[in-house]
Amino acid sequence: MKTEIQRELSHIFKLLASEKRLAILMLLEEKPYSVSELIEALQMEQSAVSHQLKKLREEQVVAVQKVGRTVYYRLTDSHMIDLLANAEKHVDHVMNDESHEDWLKRNKQ
Ligand SMILES: [Zn+2]
């Protein structure tokens, strides 16, 4: 049985499943970027970057902020910020063949 929530969740995870979009999101985790800064950092075509940003914006994964005449893309939604950070932590211990518990021990303050 497919509920609307499952469909939307699947949509969000598909959005996050693109390596190109993940590359954008990992840059935005550090700081806001303009389209031209993203093009420079990722060595991608403007049309490709704009296309991916549009998709991310439609699902409220990224937000825009205008500074003067420049549009900056940012991560502002704490759900998405936490989701990305948690997925990166999970990948970190899986890549190192480490259990979740060992990762927690290693990273506790
Ligand atoms: Zn984990």
mmCIF file of N, CA, C and O and ligand atoms in Angstrom:
data_model
loop_
_atom_site.group_PDB
_atom_site.id
_atom_site.type_symbol
_atom_site.label_atom_id
_atom_site.label_comp_id
_atom_site.label_asym_id
_atom_site.label_seq_id
_atom_site.Cartn_x
_atom_site.Cartn_y
_atom_site.Cartn_z
ATOM 1 N N MET A 1 0.842 -1.195 0.000
ATOM 2 C CA MET A 1 0.000 0.000 0.000
ATOM 3 C C MET A 1 0.881 1.251 0.000
ATOM 4 O O MET A 1 1.726 1.426 0.856
ATOM 5 N N LYS A 2 0.669 2.066 -0.983
ATOM 6 C CA LYS A 2 1.473 3.266 -1.102
ATOM 7 C C LYS A 2 0.675 4.459 -0.600
ATOM 8 O O LYS A 2 -0.363 4.790 -1.142
ATOM 9 N N THR A 3 1.168 5.081 0.455
ATOM 10 C CA THR A 3 0.493 6.281 0.921
ATOM 11 C C THR A 3 1.120 7.494 0.264
ATOM 12 O O THR A 3 2.190 7.402 -0.347
ATOM 13 N N GLU A 4 0.456 8.603 0.416
ATOM 14 C CA GLU A 4 0.979 9.845 -0.147
ATOM 15 C C GLU A 4 2.307 10.221 0.512
ATOM 16 O O GLU A 4 3.201 10.747 -0.136
ATOM 17 N N ILE A 5 2.406 9.928 1.822
ATOM 18 C CA ILE A 5 3.643 10.249 2.538
ATOM 19 C C ILE A 5 4.804 9.412 1.994
ATOM 20 O O ILE A 5 5.901 9.921 1.773
ATOM 21 N N GLN A 6 4.537 8.121 1.762
ATOM 22 C CA GLN A 6 5.595 7.265 1.205
ATOM 23 C C GLN A 6 6.035 7.757 -0.165
ATOM 24 O O GLN A 6 7.216 7.758 -0.485
ATOM 25 N N ARG A 7 5.070 8.167 -0.947
ATOM 26 C CA ARG A 7 5.386 8.679 -2.291
ATOM 27 C C ARG A 7 6.269 9.931 -2.193
ATOM 28 O O ARG A 7 7.250 10.066 -2.911
ATOM 29 N N GLU A 8 5.913 10.817 -1.284
ATOM 30 C CA GLU A 8 6.679 12.055 -1.140
ATOM 31 C C GLU A 8 8.068 11.774 -0.548
ATOM 32 O O GLU A 8 9.058 12.384 -0.946
ATOM 33 N N LEU A 9 8.127 10.830 0.405
ATOM 34 C CA LEU A 9 9.431 10.443 0.966
ATOM 35 C C LEU A 9 10.331 9.886 -0.129
ATOM 36 O O LEU A 9 11.511 10.237 -0.228
ATOM 37 N N SER A 10 9.761 9.019 -0.944
ATOM 38 C CA SER A 10 10.519 8.433 -2.043
ATOM 39 C C SER A 10 11.017 9.533 -2.977
ATOM 40 O O SER A 10 12.169 9.510 -3.440
ATOM 41 N N HIS A 11 10.191 10.518 -3.213
ATOM 42 C CA HIS A 11 10.544 11.646 -4.072
ATOM 43 C C HIS A 11 11.742 12.412 -3.490
ATOM 44 O O HIS A 11 12.694 12.733 -4.198
ATOM 45 N N ILE A 12 11.684 12.676 -2.179
ATOM 46 C CA ILE A 12 12.773 13.401 -1.517
ATOM 47 C C ILE A 12 14.068 12.589 -1.562
ATOM 48 O O ILE A 12 15.141 13.112 -1.859
ATOM 49 N N PHE A 13 13.967 11.292 -1.285
ATOM 50 C CA PHE A 13 15.182 10.468 -1.296
ATOM 51 C C PHE A 13 15.756 10.334 -2.714
ATOM 52 O O PHE A 13 16.966 10.279 -2.891
ATOM 53 N N LYS A 14 14.897 10.307 -3.711
ATOM 54 C CA LYS A 14 15.383 10.285 -5.099
ATOM 55 C C LYS A 14 16.119 11.586 -5.429
ATOM 56 O O LYS A 14 17.137 11.579 -6.114
ATOM 57 N N LEU A 15 15.567 12.670 -4.896
ATOM 58 C CA LEU A 15 16.202 13.976 -5.091
ATOM 59 C C LEU A 15 17.613 13.964 -4.482
ATOM 60 O O LEU A 15 18.567 14.462 -5.064
ATOM 61 N N LEU A 16 17.725 13.349 -3.302
ATOM 62 C CA LEU A 16 19.019 13.285 -2.615
ATOM 63 C C LEU A 16 19.927 12.213 -3.203
ATOM 64 O O LEU A 16 21.109 12.179 -2.898
ATOM 65 N N ALA A 17 19.394 11.334 -4.024
ATOM 66 C CA ALA A 17 20.183 10.217 -4.548
ATOM 67 C C ALA A 17 21.111 10.624 -5.701
ATOM 68 O O ALA A 17 21.945 9.842 -6.118
ATOM 69 N N SER A 18 20.971 11.834 -6.197
ATOM 70 C CA SER A 18 21.805 12.270 -7.309
ATOM 71 C C SER A 18 23.155 12.774 -6.806
ATOM 72 O O SER A 18 23.223 13.637 -5.925
ATOM 73 N N GLU A 19 24.238 12.207 -7.346
ATOM 74 C CA GLU A 19 25.582 12.634 -6.915
ATOM 75 C C GLU A 19 25.828 14.107 -7.227
ATOM 76 O O GLU A 19 26.506 14.799 -6.477
ATOM 77 N N LYS A 20 25.269 14.583 -8.327
ATOM 78 C CA LYS A 20 25.427 16.002 -8.676
ATOM 79 C C LYS A 20 24.749 16.881 -7.644
ATOM 80 O O LYS A 20 25.294 17.892 -7.206
ATOM 81 N N ARG A 21 23.514 16.506 -7.276
ATOM 82 C CA ARG A 21 22.813 17.312 -6.283
ATOM 83 C C ARG A 21 23.497 17.205 -4.918
ATOM 84 O O ARG A 21 23.589 18.188 -4.184
ATOM 85 N N LEU A 22 24.010 16.020 -4.587
ATOM 86 C CA LEU A 22 24.731 15.869 -3.314
ATOM 87 C C LEU A 22 25.986 16.733 -3.297
ATOM 88 O O LEU A 22 26.334 17.317 -2.265
ATOM 89 N N ALA A 23 26.653 16.843 -4.444
ATOM 90 C CA ALA A 23 27.845 17.690 -4.520
ATOM 91 C C ALA A 23 27.471 19.139 -4.205
ATOM 92 O O ALA A 23 28.181 19.830 -3.457
ATOM 93 N N ILE A 24 26.348 19.589 -4.745
ATOM 94 C CA ILE A 24 25.869 20.951 -4.451
ATOM 95 C C ILE A 24 25.551 21.086 -2.969
ATOM 96 O O ILE A 24 25.985 22.036 -2.305
ATOM 97 N N LEU A 25 24.820 20.104 -2.439
ATOM 98 C CA LEU A 25 24.392 20.186 -1.035
ATOM 99 C C LEU A 25 25.579 20.175 -0.080
ATOM 100 O O LEU A 25 25.578 20.880 0.930
ATOM 101 N N MET A 26 26.613 19.395 -0.413
ATOM 102 C CA MET A 26 27.777 19.336 0.479
ATOM 103 C C MET A 26 28.542 20.660 0.480
ATOM 104 O O MET A 26 29.115 21.043 1.501
ATOM 105 N N LEU A 27 28.516 21.379 -0.634
ATOM 106 C CA LEU A 27 29.113 22.723 -0.643
ATOM 107 C C LEU A 27 28.260 23.675 0.199
ATOM 108 O O LEU A 27 28.783 24.437 1.010
ATOM 109 N N LEU A 28 26.943 23.579 0.025
ATOM 110 C CA LEU A 28 26.048 24.486 0.756
ATOM 111 C C LEU A 28 26.042 24.219 2.260
ATOM 112 O O LEU A 28 25.644 25.087 3.038
ATOM 113 N N GLU A 29 26.491 23.042 2.652
ATOM 114 C CA GLU A 29 26.616 22.762 4.091
ATOM 115 C C GLU A 29 27.665 23.679 4.718
ATOM 116 O O GLU A 29 27.605 23.967 5.899
ATOM 117 N N GLU A 30 28.624 24.099 3.906
ATOM 118 C CA GLU A 30 29.709 24.948 4.423
ATOM 119 C C GLU A 30 29.322 26.422 4.453
ATOM 120 O O GLU A 30 29.590 27.124 5.412
ATOM 121 N N LYS A 31 28.705 26.893 3.353
ATOM 122 C CA LYS A 31 28.341 28.310 3.272
ATOM 123 C C LYS A 31 27.389 28.515 2.101
ATOM 124 O O LYS A 31 27.269 27.636 1.250
ATOM 125 N N PRO A 32 26.711 29.681 2.040
ATOM 126 C CA PRO A 32 25.868 29.972 0.877
ATOM 127 C C PRO A 32 26.741 30.164 -0.377
ATOM 128 O O PRO A 32 27.874 30.640 -0.278
ATOM 129 N N TYR A 33 26.203 29.765 -1.520
ATOM 130 C CA TYR A 33 26.906 29.919 -2.798
ATOM 131 C C TYR A 33 25.989 30.589 -3.812
ATOM 132 O O TYR A 33 24.785 30.290 -3.850
ATOM 133 N N SER A 34 26.563 31.445 -4.640
ATOM 134 C CA SER A 34 25.829 31.958 -5.797
ATOM 135 C C SER A 34 25.937 30.911 -6.908
ATOM 136 O O SER A 34 26.771 29.997 -6.823
ATOM 137 N N VAL A 35 25.106 31.057 -7.937
ATOM 138 C CA VAL A 35 25.162 30.102 -9.051
ATOM 139 C C VAL A 35 26.552 30.104 -9.685
ATOM 140 O O VAL A 35 27.120 29.045 -9.947
ATOM 141 N N SER A 36 27.118 31.287 -9.878
ATOM 142 C CA SER A 36 28.432 31.318 -10.538
ATOM 143 C C SER A 36 29.514 30.697 -9.665
ATOM 144 O O SER A 36 30.432 30.049 -10.180
ATOM 145 N N GLU A 37 29.409 30.850 -8.352
ATOM 146 C CA GLU A 37 30.374 30.193 -7.454
ATOM 147 C C GLU A 37 30.216 28.668 -7.508
ATOM 148 O O GLU A 37 31.217 27.935 -7.452
ATOM 149 N N LEU A 38 28.977 28.209 -7.623
ATOM 150 C CA LEU A 38 28.740 26.757 -7.736
ATOM 151 C C LEU A 38 29.305 26.216 -9.048
ATOM 152 O O LEU A 38 29.918 25.147 -9.079
ATOM 153 N N ILE A 39 29.083 26.960 -10.136
ATOM 154 C CA ILE A 39 29.595 26.556 -11.449
ATOM 155 C C ILE A 39 31.112 26.397 -11.379
ATOM 156 O O ILE A 39 31.686 25.403 -11.834
ATOM 157 N N GLU A 40 31.760 27.384 -10.748
ATOM 158 C CA GLU A 40 33.220 27.386 -10.591
ATOM 159 C C GLU A 40 33.691 26.206 -9.733
ATOM 160 O O GLU A 40 34.590 25.464 -10.102
ATOM 161 N N ALA A 41 33.029 26.019 -8.583
ATOM 162 C CA ALA A 41 33.460 24.985 -7.644
ATOM 163 C C ALA A 41 33.233 23.578 -8.195
ATOM 164 O O ALA A 41 34.014 22.665 -7.926
ATOM 165 N N LEU A 42 32.163 23.396 -8.956
ATOM 166 C CA LEU A 42 31.793 22.050 -9.416
ATOM 167 C C LEU A 42 32.233 21.765 -10.848
ATOM 168 O O LEU A 42 32.119 20.644 -11.318
ATOM 169 N N GLN A 43 32.695 22.817 -11.546
ATOM 170 C CA GLN A 43 33.067 22.654 -12.950
ATOM 171 C C GLN A 43 31.915 22.053 -13.751
ATOM 172 O O GLN A 43 32.078 21.098 -14.508
ATOM 173 N N MET A 44 30.736 22.586 -13.510
ATOM 174 C CA MET A 44 29.543 22.128 -14.234
ATOM 175 C C MET A 44 29.032 23.268 -15.106
ATOM 176 O O MET A 44 29.327 24.426 -14.864
ATOM 177 N N GLU A 45 28.222 22.907 -16.112
ATOM 178 C CA GLU A 45 27.599 23.905 -16.972
ATOM 179 C C GLU A 45 26.536 24.679 -16.184
ATOM 180 O O GLU A 45 25.865 24.108 -15.328
ATOM 181 N N GLN A 46 26.381 25.950 -16.546
ATOM 182 C CA GLN A 46 25.361 26.780 -15.896
ATOM 183 C C GLN A 46 23.972 26.155 -15.978
ATOM 184 O O GLN A 46 23.236 26.126 -14.981
ATOM 185 N N SER A 47 23.623 25.614 -17.144
ATOM 186 C CA SER A 47 22.269 25.051 -17.318
ATOM 187 C C SER A 47 22.063 23.857 -16.389
ATOM 188 O O SER A 47 20.979 23.681 -15.820
ATOM 189 N N ALA A 48 23.102 23.056 -16.215
ATOM 190 C CA ALA A 48 22.998 21.884 -15.343
ATOM 191 C C ALA A 48 22.849 22.307 -13.887
ATOM 192 O O ALA A 48 21.995 21.787 -13.155
ATOM 193 N N VAL A 49 23.664 23.283 -13.472
ATOM 194 C CA VAL A 49 23.588 23.763 -12.082
ATOM 195 C C VAL A 49 22.208 24.368 -11.811
ATOM 196 O O VAL A 49 21.567 24.050 -10.816
ATOM 197 N N SER A 50 21.751 25.205 -12.715
ATOM 198 C CA SER A 50 20.448 25.860 -12.538
ATOM 199 C C SER A 50 19.315 24.835 -12.483
ATOM 200 O O SER A 50 18.384 24.956 -11.679
ATOM 201 N N HIS A 51 19.420 23.823 -13.335
ATOM 202 C CA HIS A 51 18.416 22.754 -13.379
ATOM 203 C C HIS A 51 18.337 22.030 -12.029
ATOM 204 O O HIS A 51 17.251 21.795 -11.490
ATOM 205 N N GLN A 52 19.501 21.683 -11.473
ATOM 206 C CA GLN A 52 19.521 20.961 -10.195
ATOM 207 C C GLN A 52 19.029 21.854 -9.057
ATOM 208 O O GLN A 52 18.293 21.395 -8.185
ATOM 209 N N LEU A 53 19.414 23.122 -9.078
ATOM 210 C CA LEU A 53 18.992 24.043 -8.019
ATOM 211 C C LEU A 53 17.480 24.239 -8.034
ATOM 212 O O LEU A 53 16.846 24.325 -6.984
ATOM 213 N N LYS A 54 16.912 24.279 -9.236
ATOM 214 C CA LYS A 54 15.460 24.444 -9.364
ATOM 215 C C LYS A 54 14.744 23.274 -8.693
ATOM 216 O O LYS A 54 13.793 23.454 -7.933
ATOM 217 N N LYS A 55 15.228 22.057 -8.973
ATOM 218 C CA LYS A 55 14.610 20.865 -8.373
ATOM 219 C C LYS A 55 14.720 20.899 -6.853
ATOM 220 O O LYS A 55 13.762 20.578 -6.140
ATOM 221 N N LEU A 56 15.904 21.270 -6.363
ATOM 222 C CA LEU A 56 16.126 21.306 -4.903
ATOM 223 C C LEU A 56 15.258 22.393 -4.255
ATOM 224 O O LEU A 56 14.763 22.214 -3.151
ATOM 225 N N ARG A 57 15.080 23.477 -4.968
ATOM 226 C CA ARG A 57 14.289 24.577 -4.427
ATOM 227 C C ARG A 57 12.795 24.230 -4.397
ATOM 228 O O ARG A 57 12.087 24.570 -3.448
ATOM 229 N N GLU A 58 12.334 23.545 -5.430
ATOM 230 C CA GLU A 58 10.920 23.152 -5.502
ATOM 231 C C GLU A 58 10.506 22.294 -4.311
ATOM 232 O O GLU A 58 9.360 22.339 -3.873
ATOM 233 N N GLU A 59 11.460 21.509 -3.810
ATOM 234 C CA GLU A 59 11.152 20.631 -2.668
ATOM 235 C C GLU A 59 11.605 21.236 -1.337
ATOM 236 O O GLU A 59 11.698 20.534 -0.326
ATOM 237 N N GLN A 60 11.947 22.534 -1.368
ATOM 238 C CA GLN A 60 12.365 23.268 -0.162
ATOM 239 C C GLN A 60 13.619 22.684 0.482
ATOM 240 O O GLN A 60 13.812 22.807 1.691
ATOM 241 N N VAL A 61 14.446 22.026 -0.307
ATOM 242 C CA VAL A 61 15.714 21.506 0.228
ATOM 243 C C VAL A 61 16.714 22.661 0.334
ATOM 244 O O VAL A 61 17.478 22.739 1.291
ATOM 245 N N VAL A 62 16.684 23.563 -0.638
ATOM 246 C CA VAL A 62 17.521 24.762 -0.567
ATOM 247 C C VAL A 62 16.618 25.999 -0.618
ATOM 248 O O VAL A 62 15.486 25.941 -1.091
ATOM 249 N N ALA A 63 17.154 27.086 -0.093
ATOM 250 C CA ALA A 63 16.430 28.359 -0.113
ATOM 251 C C ALA A 63 17.317 29.388 -0.806
ATOM 252 O O ALA A 63 18.524 29.184 -0.935
ATOM 253 N N VAL A 64 16.701 30.480 -1.245
ATOM 254 C CA VAL A 64 17.490 31.530 -1.881
ATOM 255 C C VAL A 64 17.443 32.797 -1.035
ATOM 256 O O VAL A 64 16.485 33.047 -0.311
ATOM 257 N N GLN A 65 18.527 33.547 -1.163
ATOM 258 C CA GLN A 65 18.606 34.834 -0.481
ATOM 259 C C GLN A 65 19.304 35.792 -1.430
ATOM 260 O O GLN A 65 20.361 35.470 -1.970
ATOM 261 N N LYS A 66 18.705 36.936 -1.642
ATOM 262 C CA LYS A 66 19.288 37.927 -2.545
ATOM 263 C C LYS A 66 20.142 38.901 -1.746
ATOM 264 O O LYS A 66 19.693 39.458 -0.743
ATOM 265 N N VAL A 67 21.379 39.052 -2.187
ATOM 266 C CA VAL A 67 22.258 40.063 -1.580
ATOM 267 C C VAL A 67 22.661 40.993 -2.715
ATOM 268 O O VAL A 67 23.413 40.603 -3.612
ATOM 269 N N GLY A 68 22.110 42.210 -2.702
ATOM 270 C CA GLY A 68 22.302 43.103 -3.842
ATOM 271 C C GLY A 68 21.643 42.473 -5.053
ATOM 272 O O GLY A 68 20.467 42.134 -5.006
ATOM 273 N N ARG A 69 22.436 42.273 -6.114
ATOM 274 C CA ARG A 69 21.871 41.654 -7.324
ATOM 275 C C ARG A 69 22.198 40.172 -7.418
ATOM 276 O O ARG A 69 21.842 39.514 -8.386
ATOM 277 N N THR A 70 22.905 39.677 -6.409
ATOM 278 C CA THR A 70 23.321 38.270 -6.457
ATOM 279 C C THR A 70 22.383 37.385 -5.655
ATOM 280 O O THR A 70 22.011 37.716 -4.530
ATOM 281 N N VAL A 71 22.002 36.259 -6.261
ATOM 282 C CA VAL A 71 21.148 35.283 -5.584
ATOM 283 C C VAL A 71 22.035 34.199 -4.973
ATOM 284 O O VAL A 71 22.849 33.595 -5.672
ATOM 285 N N TYR A 72 21.900 34.009 -3.687
ATOM 286 C CA TYR A 72 22.661 32.959 -3.003
ATOM 287 C C TYR A 72 21.745 31.803 -2.638
ATOM 288 O O TYR A 72 20.606 32.011 -2.206
ATOM 289 N N TYR A 73 22.266 30.613 -2.819
ATOM 290 C CA TYR A 73 21.549 29.394 -2.419
ATOM 291 C C TYR A 73 22.096 28.934 -1.090
ATOM 292 O O TYR A 73 23.311 28.959 -0.860
ATOM 293 N N ARG A 74 21.180 28.516 -0.186
ATOM 294 C CA ARG A 74 21.593 28.137 1.160
ATOM 295 C C ARG A 74 20.763 26.967 1.651
ATOM 296 O O ARG A 74 19.657 26.729 1.179
ATOM 297 N N LEU A 75 21.307 26.298 2.658
ATOM 298 C CA LEU A 75 20.538 25.293 3.391
ATOM 299 C C LEU A 75 20.000 25.998 4.625
ATOM 300 O O LEU A 75 20.778 26.527 5.414
ATOM 301 N N THR A 76 18.691 26.036 4.781
ATOM 302 C CA THR A 76 18.123 26.710 5.954
ATOM 303 C C THR A 76 17.154 25.812 6.716
ATOM 304 O O THR A 76 16.814 26.098 7.845
ATOM 305 N N ASP A 77 16.720 24.727 6.064
ATOM 306 C CA ASP A 77 15.714 23.866 6.682
ATOM 307 C C ASP A 77 16.412 22.841 7.578
ATOM 308 O O ASP A 77 17.171 21.999 7.097
ATOM 309 N N SER A 78 16.160 22.941 8.890
ATOM 310 C CA SER A 78 16.911 22.087 9.828
ATOM 311 C C SER A 78 16.605 20.605 9.618
ATOM 312 O O SER A 78 17.444 19.756 9.907
ATOM 313 N N HIS A 79 15.434 20.275 9.092
ATOM 314 C CA HIS A 79 15.150 18.857 8.795
ATOM 315 C C HIS A 79 16.145 18.339 7.771
ATOM 316 O O HIS A 79 16.719 17.253 7.923
ATOM 317 N N MET A 80 16.340 19.108 6.709
ATOM 318 C CA MET A 80 17.238 18.675 5.645
ATOM 319 C C MET A 80 18.695 18.739 6.091
ATOM 320 O O MET A 80 19.492 17.873 5.742
ATOM 321 N N ILE A 81 19.037 19.756 6.877
ATOM 322 C CA ILE A 81 20.408 19.880 7.386
ATOM 323 C C ILE A 81 20.740 18.671 8.273
ATOM 324 O O ILE A 81 21.792 18.040 8.119
ATOM 325 N N ASP A 82 19.821 18.326 9.173
ATOM 326 C CA ASP A 82 20.041 17.181 10.073
ATOM 327 C C ASP A 82 20.060 15.859 9.306
ATOM 328 O O ASP A 82 20.869 14.972 9.607
ATOM 329 N N LEU A 83 19.177 15.733 8.334
ATOM 330 C CA LEU A 83 19.123 14.505 7.530
ATOM 331 C C LEU A 83 20.456 14.284 6.822
ATOM 332 O O LEU A 83 21.023 13.183 6.864
ATOM 333 N N LEU A 84 20.979 15.321 6.193
ATOM 334 C CA LEU A 84 22.256 15.216 5.484
ATOM 335 C C LEU A 84 23.394 14.900 6.457
ATOM 336 O O LEU A 84 24.216 14.020 6.193
ATOM 337 N N ALA A 85 23.417 15.615 7.589
ATOM 338 C CA ALA A 85 24.504 15.412 8.560
ATOM 339 C C ALA A 85 24.467 13.991 9.108
ATOM 340 O O ALA A 85 25.509 13.336 9.233
ATOM 341 N N ASN A 86 23.274 13.489 9.414
ATOM 342 C CA ASN A 86 23.153 12.131 9.940
ATOM 343 C C ASN A 86 23.540 11.093 8.897
ATOM 344 O O ASN A 86 24.200 10.108 9.223
ATOM 345 N N ALA A 87 23.139 11.306 7.653
ATOM 346 C CA ALA A 87 23.492 10.367 6.586
ATOM 347 C C ALA A 87 25.009 10.353 6.386
ATOM 348 O O ALA A 87 25.609 9.287 6.188
ATOM 349 N N GLU A 88 25.651 11.509 6.493
ATOM 350 C CA GLU A 88 27.113 11.581 6.352
ATOM 351 C C GLU A 88 27.803 10.847 7.502
ATOM 352 O O GLU A 88 28.815 10.167 7.289
ATOM 353 N N LYS A 89 27.264 10.957 8.707
ATOM 354 C CA LYS A 89 27.845 10.241 9.853
ATOM 355 C C LYS A 89 27.679 8.737 9.672
ATOM 356 O O LYS A 89 28.598 7.956 9.954
ATOM 357 N N HIS A 90 26.515 8.332 9.190
ATOM 358 C CA HIS A 90 26.280 6.901 8.958
ATOM 359 C C HIS A 90 27.270 6.370 7.914
ATOM 360 O O HIS A 90 27.894 5.331 8.112
ATOM 361 N N VAL A 91 27.417 7.117 6.824
ATOM 362 C CA VAL A 91 28.351 6.717 5.770
ATOM 363 C C VAL A 91 29.785 6.629 6.323
ATOM 364 O O VAL A 91 30.533 5.708 5.978
ATOM 365 N N ASP A 92 30.123 7.559 7.199
ATOM 366 C CA ASP A 92 31.466 7.576 7.791
ATOM 367 C C ASP A 92 31.761 6.265 8.522
ATOM 368 O O ASP A 92 32.813 5.657 8.312
ATOM 369 N N HIS A 93 30.812 5.775 9.338
ATOM 370 C CA HIS A 93 31.131 4.533 10.060
ATOM 371 C C HIS A 93 30.991 3.302 9.174
ATOM 372 O O HIS A 93 31.763 2.351 9.307
ATOM 373 N N VAL A 94 30.063 3.327 8.226
ATOM 374 C CA VAL A 94 29.925 2.181 7.314
ATOM 375 C C VAL A 94 31.183 2.050 6.447
ATOM 376 O O VAL A 94 31.716 0.955 6.273
ATOM 377 N N MET A 95 31.681 3.190 5.929
ATOM 378 C CA MET A 95 32.892 3.166 5.088
ATOM 379 C C MET A 95 34.104 2.651 5.863
ATOM 380 O O MET A 95 35.006 2.056 5.288
ATOM 381 N N ASN A 96 34.110 2.912 7.182
ATOM 382 C CA ASN A 96 35.232 2.478 8.016
ATOM 383 C C ASN A 96 34.975 1.122 8.672
ATOM 384 O O ASN A 96 35.729 0.722 9.558
ATOM 385 N N ASP A 97 33.915 0.428 8.224
ATOM 386 C CA ASP A 97 33.591 -0.888 8.778
ATOM 387 C C ASP A 97 33.443 -0.834 10.293
ATOM 388 O O ASP A 97 33.875 -1.741 11.006
ATOM 389 N N GLU A 98 32.847 0.231 10.746
ATOM 390 C CA GLU A 98 32.732 0.475 12.170
ATOM 391 C C GLU A 98 31.246 0.385 12.541
ATOM 392 O O GLU A 98 30.398 0.753 11.739
ATOM 393 N N SER A 99 30.956 -0.091 13.744
ATOM 394 C CA SER A 99 29.551 -0.156 14.156
ATOM 395 C C SER A 99 29.072 1.238 14.571
ATOM 396 O O SER A 99 29.890 2.122 14.870
ATOM 397 N N HIS A 100 27.772 1.379 14.610
ATOM 398 C CA HIS A 100 27.181 2.648 15.048
ATOM 399 C C HIS A 100 27.647 2.978 16.471
ATOM 400 O O HIS A 100 28.011 4.118 16.769
ATOM 401 N N GLU A 101 27.674 1.948 17.330
ATOM 402 C CA GLU A 101 28.060 2.153 18.737
ATOM 403 C C GLU A 101 29.517 2.623 18.831
ATOM 404 O O GLU A 101 29.832 3.525 19.614
ATOM 405 N N ASP A 102 30.400 1.996 18.043
ATOM 406 C CA ASP A 102 31.815 2.403 18.078
ATOM 407 C C ASP A 102 31.984 3.829 17.565
ATOM 408 O O ASP A 102 32.798 4.594 18.073
ATOM 409 N N TRP A 103 31.180 4.163 16.546
ATOM 410 C CA TRP A 103 31.254 5.532 16.025
ATOM 411 C C TRP A 103 30.864 6.524 17.126
ATOM 412 O O TRP A 103 31.515 7.556 17.303
ATOM 413 N N LEU A 104 29.778 6.182 17.860
ATOM 414 C CA LEU A 104 29.315 7.081 18.934
ATOM 415 C C LEU A 104 30.398 7.263 19.999
ATOM 416 O O LEU A 104 30.636 8.376 20.453
ATOM 417 N N LYS A 105 31.072 6.146 20.361
ATOM 418 C CA LYS A 105 32.130 6.209 21.373
ATOM 419 C C LYS A 105 33.266 7.105 20.868
ATOM 420 O O LYS A 105 33.788 7.951 21.600
ATOM 421 N N ARG A 106 33.638 6.896 19.594
ATOM 422 C CA ARG A 106 34.752 7.645 19.020
ATOM 423 C C ARG A 106 34.425 9.138 18.921
ATOM 424 O O ARG A 106 35.322 9.985 19.000
ATOM 425 N N ASN A 107 33.163 9.481 18.751
ATOM 426 C CA ASN A 107 32.803 10.887 18.516
ATOM 427 C C ASN A 107 32.150 11.578 19.691
ATOM 428 O O ASN A 107 31.673 12.694 19.553
ATOM 429 N N LYS A 108 32.121 10.903 20.842
ATOM 430 C CA LYS A 108 31.492 11.596 21.970
ATOM 431 C C LYS A 108 32.445 12.666 22.508
ATOM 432 O O LYS A 108 33.660 12.548 22.428
ATOM 433 N N GLN A 109 31.840 13.695 23.022
ATOM 434 C CA GLN A 109 32.639 14.854 23.481
ATOM 435 C C GLN A 109 33.413 14.504 24.743
ATOM 436 O O GLN A 109 32.847 14.035 25.680
HETATM 437 ZN ZN ZN B 1 24.829 4.670 11.604
#
